JSON list of C-alpha atoms and ligand atoms in Angstrom, two decimals:
[
{"chain": "V", "resi": 759, "resn": "UNK", "atom": "CA", "xyz": [4.45, 33.99, -21.57]},
{"chain": "V", "resi": 760, "resn": "UNK", "atom": "CA", "xyz": [7.69, 34.75, -23.24]},
{"chain": "V", "resi": 761, "resn": "UNK", "atom": "CA", "xyz": [10.36, 33.01, -21.20]},
{"chain": "V", "resi": 762, "resn": "UNK", "atom": "CA", "xyz": [13.07, 30.83, -22.75]},
{"chain": "V", "resi": 763, "resn": "UNK", "atom": "CA", "xyz": [13.08, 27.40, -21.11]},
{"chain": "V", "resi": 764, "resn": "UNK", "atom": "CA", "xyz": [15.94, 24.94, -21.44]},
{"chain": "V", "resi": 765, "resn": "UNK", "atom": "CA", "xyz": [15.18, 21.25, -21.10]},
{"chain": "V", "resi": 766, "resn": "UNK", "atom": "CA", "xyz": [17.35, 18.19, -21.60]},
{"chain": "V", "resi": 767, "resn": "UNK", "atom": "CA", "xyz": [19.18, 15.35, -19.92]},
{"chain": "V", "resi": 768, "resn": "UNK", "atom": "CA", "xyz": [21.41, 15.81, -16.86]},
{"chain": "V", "resi": 769, "resn": "UNK", "atom": "CA", "xyz": [24.79, 17.05, -18.05]},
{"chain": "V", "resi": 770, "resn": "UNK", "atom": "CA", "xyz": [23.42, 18.56, -21.27]},
{"chain": "V", "resi": 771, "resn": "UNK", "atom": "CA", "xyz": [24.60, 22.00, -20.10]},
{"chain": "V", "resi": 772, "resn": "UNK", "atom": "CA", "xyz": [21.22, 23.56, -19.29]},
{"chain": "V", "resi": 773, "resn": "UNK", "atom": "CA", "xyz": [22.41, 25.53, -16.29]},
{"chain": "V", "resi": 774, "resn": "UNK", "atom": "CA", "xyz": [25.77, 26.69, -17.60]},
{"chain": "V", "resi": 775, "resn": "UNK", "atom": "CA", "xyz": [24.44, 27.59, -21.02]},
{"chain": "V", "resi": 776, "resn": "UNK", "atom": "CA", "xyz": [21.31, 29.11, -19.48]},
{"chain": "V", "resi": 777, "resn": "UNK", "atom": "CA", "xyz": [23.39, 31.51, -17.39]},
{"chain": "V", "resi": 778, "resn": "UNK", "atom": "CA", "xyz": [25.43, 32.57, -20.40]},
{"chain": "V", "resi": 779, "resn": "UNK", "atom": "CA", "xyz": [22.42, 32.88, -22.67]},
{"chain": "V", "resi": 780, "resn": "UNK", "atom": "CA", "xyz": [20.65, 35.06, -20.11]},
{"chain": "V", "resi": 781, "resn": "UNK", "atom": "CA", "xyz": [23.69, 37.31, -19.87]},
{"chain": "V", "resi": 782, "resn": "UNK", "atom": "CA", "xyz": [23.93, 37.58, -23.66]},
{"chain": "V", "resi": 783, "resn": "UNK", "atom": "CA", "xyz": [20.25, 38.45, -23.98]},
{"chain": "V", "resi": 784, "resn": "UNK", "atom": "CA", "xyz": [20.25, 40.67, -20.88]},
{"chain": "V", "resi": 785, "resn": "UNK", "atom": "CA", "xyz": [17.63, 38.59, -19.17]},
{"chain": "V", "resi": 786, "resn": "UNK", "atom": "CA", "xyz": [17.58, 37.17, -15.68]},
{"chain": "V", "resi": 787, "resn": "UNK", "atom": "CA", "xyz": [18.33, 33.50, -15.15]},
{"chain": "V", "resi": 788, "resn": "UNK", "atom": "CA", "xyz": [16.61, 30.99, -12.92]},
{"chain": "V", "resi": 789, "resn": "UNK", "atom": "CA", "xyz": [16.90, 27.25, -12.38]},
{"chain": "V", "resi": 790, "resn": "UNK", "atom": "CA", "xyz": [14.19, 25.02, -10.90]},
{"chain": "V", "resi": 791, "resn": "UNK", "atom": "CA", "xyz": [16.68, 22.88, -8.93]},
{"chain": "V", "resi": 792, "resn": "UNK", "atom": "CA", "xyz": [18.18, 26.02, -7.34]},
{"chain": "V", "resi": 793, "resn": "UNK", "atom": "CA", "xyz": [14.72, 27.23, -6.41]},
{"chain": "V", "resi": 794, "resn": "UNK", "atom": "CA", "xyz": [13.86, 23.90, -4.81]},
{"chain": "V", "resi": 795, "resn": "UNK", "atom": "CA", "xyz": [17.13, 23.80, -2.86]},
{"chain": "V", "resi": 796, "resn": "UNK", "atom": "CA", "xyz": [16.55, 27.36, -1.64]},
{"chain": "V", "resi": 797, "resn": "UNK", "atom": "CA", "xyz": [12.94, 26.61, -0.71]},
{"chain": "V", "resi": 798, "resn": "UNK", "atom": "CA", "xyz": [13.60, 23.41, 1.22]},
{"chain": "V", "resi": 799, "resn": "UNK", "atom": "CA", "xyz": [17.03, 24.36, 2.52]},
{"chain": "V", "resi": 800, "resn": "UNK", "atom": "CA", "xyz": [18.43, 20.95, 1.52]},
{"chain": "V", "resi": 801, "resn": "UNK", "atom": "CA", "xyz": [20.43, 19.63, -1.41]},
{"chain": "V", "resi": 802, "resn": "UNK", "atom": "CA", "xyz": [18.62, 17.72, -4.18]},
{"chain": "V", "resi": 803, "resn": "UNK", "atom": "CA", "xyz": [20.32, 14.52, -3.00]},
{"chain": "V", "resi": 804, "resn": "UNK", "atom": "CA", "xyz": [19.21, 15.09, 0.59]},
{"chain": "V", "resi": 805, "resn": "UNK", "atom": "CA", "xyz": [15.62, 15.75, -0.55]},
{"chain": "V", "resi": 806, "resn": "UNK", "atom": "CA", "xyz": [15.61, 12.48, -2.52]},
{"chain": "V", "resi": 807, "resn": "UNK", "atom": "CA", "xyz": [17.15, 10.58, 0.41]},
{"chain": "V", "resi": 808, "resn": "UNK", "atom": "CA", "xyz": [14.88, 11.98, 3.05]},
{"chain": "V", "resi": 809, "resn": "UNK", "atom": "CA", "xyz": [11.55, 12.49, 1.28]},
{"chain": "V", "resi": 810, "resn": "UNK", "atom": "CA", "xyz": [11.82, 10.45, -1.91]},
{"chain": "V", "resi": 811, "resn": "UNK", "atom": "CA", "xyz": [11.59, 11.24, -5.61]},
{"chain": "V", "resi": 812, "resn": "UNK", "atom": "CA", "xyz": [7.84, 11.84, -5.70]},
{"chain": "V", "resi": 813, "resn": "UNK", "atom": "CA", "xyz": [8.13, 14.71, -3.20]},
{"chain": "V", "resi": 814, "resn": "UNK", "atom": "CA", "xyz": [10.86, 16.27, -5.33]},
{"chain": "V", "resi": 815, "resn": "UNK", "atom": "CA", "xyz": [8.64, 15.94, -8.43]},
{"chain": "V", "resi": 816, "resn": "UNK", "atom": "CA", "xyz": [5.81, 17.72, -6.58]},
{"chain": "V", "resi": 817, "resn": "UNK", "atom": "CA", "xyz": [8.18, 20.56, -5.81]},
{"chain": "V", "resi": 818, "resn": "UNK", "atom": "CA", "xyz": [9.17, 20.78, -9.48]},
{"chain": "V", "resi": 819, "resn": "UNK", "atom": "CA", "xyz": [5.54, 21.25, -10.47]},
{"chain": "V", "resi": 820, "resn": "UNK", "atom": "CA", "xyz": [5.13, 23.92, -7.76]},
{"chain": "V", "resi": 821, "resn": "UNK", "atom": "CA", "xyz": [8.15, 25.79, -9.10]},
{"chain": "V", "resi": 822, "resn": "UNK", "atom": "CA", "xyz": [6.60, 25.87, -12.58]},
{"chain": "V", "resi": 823, "resn": "UNK", "atom": "CA", "xyz": [3.33, 27.16, -11.18]},
{"chain": "V", "resi": 824, "resn": "UNK", "atom": "CA", "xyz": [5.21, 29.92, -9.37]},
{"chain": "V", "resi": 825, "resn": "UNK", "atom": "CA", "xyz": [7.14, 30.83, -12.49]},
{"chain": "V", "resi": 826, "resn": "UNK", "atom": "CA", "xyz": [3.85, 31.25, -14.36]},
{"chain": "V", "resi": 827, "resn": "UNK", "atom": "CA", "xyz": [3.05, 34.09, -11.96]},
{"chain": "V", "resi": 828, "resn": "UNK", "atom": "CA", "xyz": [6.31, 35.91, -12.63]},
{"chain": "V", "resi": 829, "resn": "UNK", "atom": "CA", "xyz": [6.18, 38.57, -15.30]},
{"chain": "V", "resi": 830, "resn": "UNK", "atom": "CA", "xyz": [9.82, 39.46, -15.88]},
{"chain": "V", "resi": 831, "resn": "UNK", "atom": "CA", "xyz": [11.12, 37.65, -18.95]},
{"chain": "V", "resi": 832, "resn": "UNK", "atom": "CA", "xyz": [13.86, 35.19, -18.08]},
{"chain": "V", "resi": 833, "resn": "UNK", "atom": "CA", "xyz": [15.87, 32.16, -19.15]},
{"chain": "V", "resi": 834, "resn": "UNK", "atom": "CA", "xyz": [14.80, 29.13, -17.11]},
{"chain": "V", "resi": 835, "resn": "UNK", "atom": "CA", "xyz": [16.68, 25.87, -16.87]},
{"chain": "V", "resi": 836, "resn": "UNK", "atom": "CA", "xyz": [14.73, 22.93, -15.49]},
{"chain": "V", "resi": 837, "resn": "UNK", "atom": "CA", "xyz": [15.79, 19.60, -14.01]},
{"chain": "V", "resi": 838, "resn": "UNK", "atom": "CA", "xyz": [16.24, 16.74, -16.46]},
{"chain": "V", "resi": 839, "resn": "UNK", "atom": "CA", "xyz": [13.24, 14.80, -15.19]},
{"chain": "V", "resi": 840, "resn": "UNK", "atom": "CA", "xyz": [10.81, 17.71, -14.97]},
{"chain": "V", "resi": 841, "resn": "UNK", "atom": "CA", "xyz": [9.32, 17.45, -18.50]},
{"chain": "V", "resi": 842, "resn": "UNK", "atom": "CA", "xyz": [8.28, 13.85, -17.85]},
{"chain": "V", "resi": 843, "resn": "UNK", "atom": "CA", "xyz": [5.11, 14.80, -15.96]},
{"chain": "V", "resi": 844, "resn": "UNK", "atom": "CA", "xyz": [2.29, 15.51, -18.38]},
{"chain": "V", "resi": 845, "resn": "UNK", "atom": "CA", "xyz": [1.07, 18.38, -16.27]},
{"chain": "V", "resi": 846, "resn": "UNK", "atom": "CA", "xyz": [4.51, 19.96, -16.43]},
{"chain": "V", "resi": 847, "resn": "UNK", "atom": "CA", "xyz": [4.55, 19.73, -20.23]},
{"chain": "V", "resi": 848, "resn": "UNK", "atom": "CA", "xyz": [1.47, 21.96, -20.30]},
{"chain": "V", "resi": 849, "resn": "UNK", "atom": "CA", "xyz": [3.09, 24.45, -17.91]},
{"chain": "V", "resi": 850, "resn": "UNK", "atom": "CA", "xyz": [6.32, 24.49, -19.90]},
{"chain": "V", "resi": 851, "resn": "UNK", "atom": "CA", "xyz": [4.44, 25.34, -23.08]},
{"chain": "V", "resi": 852, "resn": "UNK", "atom": "CA", "xyz": [2.58, 28.12, -21.27]},
{"chain": "V", "resi": 853, "resn": "UNK", "atom": "CA", "xyz": [5.80, 29.53, -19.91]},
{"chain": "V", "resi": 854, "resn": "UNK", "atom": "CA", "xyz": [7.32, 30.27, -23.30]},
{"chain": "V", "resi": 855, "resn": "UNK", "atom": "CA", "xyz": [9.63, 28.79, -25.91]},
{"chain": "V", "resi": 856, "resn": "UNK", "atom": "CA", "xyz": [10.98, 25.41, -24.93]},
{"chain": "V", "resi": 857, "resn": "UNK", "atom": "CA", "xyz": [14.49, 24.58, -26.14]},
{"chain": "V", "resi": 858, "resn": "UNK", "atom": "CA", "xyz": [15.76, 21.01, -25.94]},
{"chain": "V", "resi": 859, "resn": "UNK", "atom": "CA", "xyz": [19.53, 20.82, -25.56]},
{"chain": "V", "resi": 860, "resn": "UNK", "atom": "CA", "xyz": [20.18, 17.44, -27.11]},
{"chain": "V", "resi": 861, "resn": "UNK", "atom": "CA", "xyz": [23.42, 15.66, -26.25]},
{"chain": "V", "resi": 862, "resn": "UNK", "atom": "CA", "xyz": [24.72, 12.22, -27.15]},
{"chain": "V", "resi": 863, "resn": "UNK", "atom": "CA", "xyz": [25.53, 9.55, -24.57]},
{"chain": "V", "resi": 864, "resn": "UNK", "atom": "CA", "xyz": [29.28, 10.02, -25.09]},
{"chain": "V", "resi": 865, "resn": "UNK", "atom": "CA", "xyz": [29.07, 13.74, -24.33]},
{"chain": "V", "resi": 866, "resn": "UNK", "atom": "CA", "xyz": [26.93, 13.08, -21.28]},
{"chain": "V", "resi": 867, "resn": "UNK", "atom": "CA", "xyz": [29.32, 10.38, -20.04]},
{"chain": "V", "resi": 868, "resn": "UNK", "atom": "CA", "xyz": [32.18, 12.88, -20.20]},
{"chain": "V", "resi": 869, "resn": "UNK", "atom": "CA", "xyz": [30.24, 15.43, -18.16]},
{"chain": "V", "resi": 870, "resn": "UNK", "atom": "CA", "xyz": [28.64, 13.10, -15.64]},
{"chain": "V", "resi": 871, "resn": "UNK", "atom": "CA", "xyz": [31.56, 10.74, -15.11]},
{"chain": "V", "resi": 872, "resn": "UNK", "atom": "CA", "xyz": [32.58, 11.96, -11.68]},
{"chain": "V", "resi": 873, "resn": "UNK", "atom": "CA", "xyz": [29.26, 13.37, -10.62]},
{"chain": "V", "resi": 874, "resn": "UNK", "atom": "CA", "xyz": [27.96, 12.45, -7.18]},
{"chain": "V", "resi": 875, "resn": "UNK", "atom": "CA", "xyz": [25.15, 14.99, -6.92]},
{"chain": "V", "resi": 876, "resn": "UNK", "atom": "CA", "xyz": [22.54, 13.30, -9.10]},
{"chain": "V", "resi": 877, "resn": "UNK", "atom": "CA", "xyz": [20.43, 10.70, -7.33]},
{"chain": "V", "resi": 878, "resn": "UNK", "atom": "CA", "xyz": [18.92, 9.40, -10.59]},
{"chain": "V", "resi": 879, "resn": "UNK", "atom": "CA", "xyz": [22.37, 8.15, -11.62]},
{"chain": "V", "resi": 880, "resn": "UNK", "atom": "CA", "xyz": [23.31, 6.43, -8.39]},
{"chain": "V", "resi": 881, "resn": "UNK", "atom": "CA", "xyz": [24.53, 2.85, -8.46]},
{"chain": "V", "resi": 882, "resn": "UNK", "atom": "CA", "xyz": [25.24, 0.60, -11.42]},
{"chain": "V", "resi": 883, "resn": "UNK", "atom": "CA", "xyz": [27.03, 1.34, -14.63]},
{"chain": "V", "resi": 884, "resn": "UNK", "atom": "CA", "xyz": [26.80, 5.00, -15.71]},
{"chain": "V", "resi": 885, "resn": "UNK", "atom": "CA", "xyz": [26.45, 4.32, -19.44]},
{"chain": "V", "resi": 886, "resn": "UNK", "atom": "CA", "xyz": [23.59, 1.87, -18.91]},
{"chain": "V", "resi": 887, "resn": "UNK", "atom": "CA", "xyz": [21.86, 4.29, -16.54]},
{"chain": "V", "resi": 888, "resn": "UNK", "atom": "CA", "xyz": [22.09, 7.12, -19.06]},
{"chain": "V", "resi": 889, "resn": "UNK", "atom": "CA", "xyz": [20.94, 4.91, -21.94]},
{"chain": "V", "resi": 890, "resn": "UNK", "atom": "CA", "xyz": [18.06, 3.51, -19.93]},
{"chain": "V", "resi": 891, "resn": "UNK", "atom": "CA", "xyz": [16.76, 6.91, -18.83]},
{"chain": "V", "resi": 892, "resn": "UNK", "atom": "CA", "xyz": [17.39, 8.49, -22.21]},
{"chain": "V", "resi": 893, "resn": "UNK", "atom": "CA", "xyz": [15.32, 5.78, -23.90]},
{"chain": "V", "resi": 894, "resn": "UNK", "atom": "CA", "xyz": [12.42, 6.70, -21.64]},
{"chain": "V", "resi": 895, "resn": "UNK", "atom": "CA", "xyz": [12.84, 10.47, -21.93]},
{"chain": "V", "resi": 896, "resn": "UNK", "atom": "CA", "xyz": [14.03, 11.29, -25.43]},
{"chain": "V", "resi": 897, "resn": "UNK", "atom": "CA", "xyz": [10.61, 11.30, -27.12]},
{"chain": "V", "resi": 898, "resn": "UNK", "atom": "CA", "xyz": [9.12, 13.48, -24.43]},
{"chain": "V", "resi": 899, "resn": "UNK", "atom": "CA", "xyz": [11.96, 15.99, -24.70]},
{"chain": "V", "resi": 900, "resn": "UNK", "atom": "CA", "xyz": [11.48, 16.15, -28.46]},
{"chain": "V", "resi": 901, "resn": "UNK", "atom": "CA", "xyz": [7.73, 16.39, -28.28]},
{"chain": "V", "resi": 902, "resn": "UNK", "atom": "CA", "xyz": [7.79, 19.13, -25.64]},
{"chain": "V", "resi": 903, "resn": "UNK", "atom": "CA", "xyz": [10.35, 21.29, -27.43]},
{"chain": "V", "resi": 904, "resn": "UNK", "atom": "CA", "xyz": [9.67, 24.15, -29.82]},
{"chain": "V", "resi": 905, "resn": "UNK", "atom": "CA", "xyz": [13.29, 24.05, -30.80]},
{"chain": "V", "resi": 906, "resn": "UNK", "atom": "CA", "xyz": [15.87, 21.24, -30.72]},
{"chain": "V", "resi": 907, "resn": "UNK", "atom": "CA", "xyz": [19.53, 22.17, -30.53]},
{"chain": "V", "resi": 908, "resn": "UNK", "atom": "CA", "xyz": [22.21, 19.53, -31.03]},
{"chain": "V", "resi": 909, "resn": "UNK", "atom": "CA", "xyz": [25.01, 20.42, -28.68]},
{"chain": "V", "resi": 910, "resn": "UNK", "atom": "CA", "xyz": [27.67, 17.77, -29.30]},
{"chain": "V", "resi": 911, "resn": "UNK", "atom": "CA", "xyz": [31.02, 19.30, -30.19]},
{"chain": "V", "resi": 912, "resn": "UNK", "atom": "CA", "xyz": [29.73, 22.89, -30.09]},
{"chain": "V", "resi": 913, "resn": "UNK", "atom": "CA", "xyz": [31.08, 25.62, -27.82]},
{"chain": "V", "resi": 914, "resn": "UNK", "atom": "CA", "xyz": [28.91, 27.99, -25.78]},
{"chain": "V", "resi": 915, "resn": "UNK", "atom": "CA", "xyz": [29.36, 30.93, -28.15]},
{"chain": "V", "resi": 916, "resn": "UNK", "atom": "CA", "xyz": [28.03, 28.95, -31.06]},
{"chain": "V", "resi": 917, "resn": "UNK", "atom": "CA", "xyz": [25.13, 27.52, -29.09]},
{"chain": "V", "resi": 918, "resn": "UNK", "atom": "CA", "xyz": [24.13, 30.96, -27.82]},
{"chain": "V", "resi": 919, "resn": "UNK", "atom": "CA", "xyz": [24.22, 32.31, -31.36]},
{"chain": "V", "resi": 920, "resn": "UNK", "atom": "CA", "xyz": [22.15, 29.41, -32.67]},
{"chain": "V", "resi": 921, "resn": "UNK", "atom": "CA", "xyz": [19.52, 29.78, -29.97]},
{"chain": "V", "resi": 922, "resn": "UNK", "atom": "CA", "xyz": [19.28, 33.55, -30.16]},
{"chain": "V", "resi": 923, "resn": "UNK", "atom": "CA", "xyz": [18.97, 33.47, -33.95]},
{"chain": "V", "resi": 924, "resn": "UNK", "atom": "CA", "xyz": [16.10, 31.02, -33.76]},
{"chain": "V", "resi": 925, "resn": "UNK", "atom": "CA", "xyz": [14.34, 32.57, -30.82]},
{"chain": "V", "resi": 926, "resn": "UNK", "atom": "CA", "xyz": [13.59, 36.25, -30.71]},
{"chain": "F", "resi": 1732, "resn": "LIG", "atom": "C1", "xyz": [17.13, 14.94, -12.41]},
{"chain": "F", "resi": 1732, "resn": "LIG", "atom": "C2", "xyz": [17.96, 15.94, -12.88]},
{"chain": "F", "resi": 1732, "resn": "LIG", "atom": "C3", "xyz": [18.62, 16.93, -11.99]},
{"chain": "F", "resi": 1732, "resn": "LIG", "atom": "C4", "xyz": [17.79, 17.12, -10.71]},
{"chain": "F", "resi": 1732, "resn": "LIG", "atom": "C5", "xyz": [17.52, 15.79, -10.07]},
{"chain": "F", "resi": 1732, "resn": "LIG", "atom": "C6", "xyz": [16.75, 14.84, -10.97]},
{"chain": "F", "resi": 1732, "resn": "LIG", "atom": "C7", "xyz": [16.56, 13.97, -13.38]},
{"chain": "F", "resi": 1732, "resn": "LIG", "atom": "O1", "xyz": [18.77, 18.17, -12.65]},
{"chain": "F", "resi": 1732, "resn": "LIG", "atom": "O2", "xyz": [16.59, 17.78, -11.00]},
{"chain": "F", "resi": 1732, "resn": "LIG", "atom": "O3", "xyz": [18.75, 15.24, -9.69]},
{"chain": "F", "resi": 1732, "resn": "LIG", "atom": "O4", "xyz": [15.62, 13.24, -13.02]},
{"chain": "F", "resi": 1732, "resn": "LIG", "atom": "O5", "xyz": [17.04, 13.96, -14.53]},
{"chain": "F", "resi": 1732, "resn": "LIG", "atom": "P1", "xyz": [19.83, 18.43, -13.85]},
{"chain": "F", "resi": 1732, "resn": "LIG", "atom": "O6", "xyz": [19.19, 17.97, -15.11]},
{"chain": "F", "resi": 1732, "resn": "LIG", "atom": "O7", "xyz": [20.01, 19.91, -13.82]},
{"chain": "F", "resi": 1732, "resn": "LIG", "atom": "O8", "xyz": [21.05, 17.68, -13.51]}
]
């Protein structure tokens, strides 16, 4: 399929940039977290609290399977942990071009500093949490991506230009 899929760490800008990129390319936009929240009728935090992470991860895989049935080309942003399941990596590749929005810890700290909506970052020191998770995820993000975009210090306009030039 020919979708454009944005992957990357929480706070990398997948959703915000995804919306803008979709508008610029005249495509529709969808986000796996939004789909899950709409499906279950609960926030991501509430799903984690009530049913646990594994249940949420199952839902992520289901969302990818559903997307594979949808024909209209779109920009898809996926939750930061979604590419970690091997099965999901296969689905992502099937869905289209996978773009990794890479961001440094400092940038992520700035964006996630006051965030309360991300259960994976709960408790403890934010920098250590980010560094710990990033150490586990970075290779997978890089390996799953067809295109890696460094986002630090770049505005949306520039990022949209970079992505659209490299993906057509
Ligand atoms: C998660 C990232 C979140 C959301 C959930 C788990 C993760 O999405 O799916 O809180 O494990 O990195 P964003 O990357 O859009 O914040």
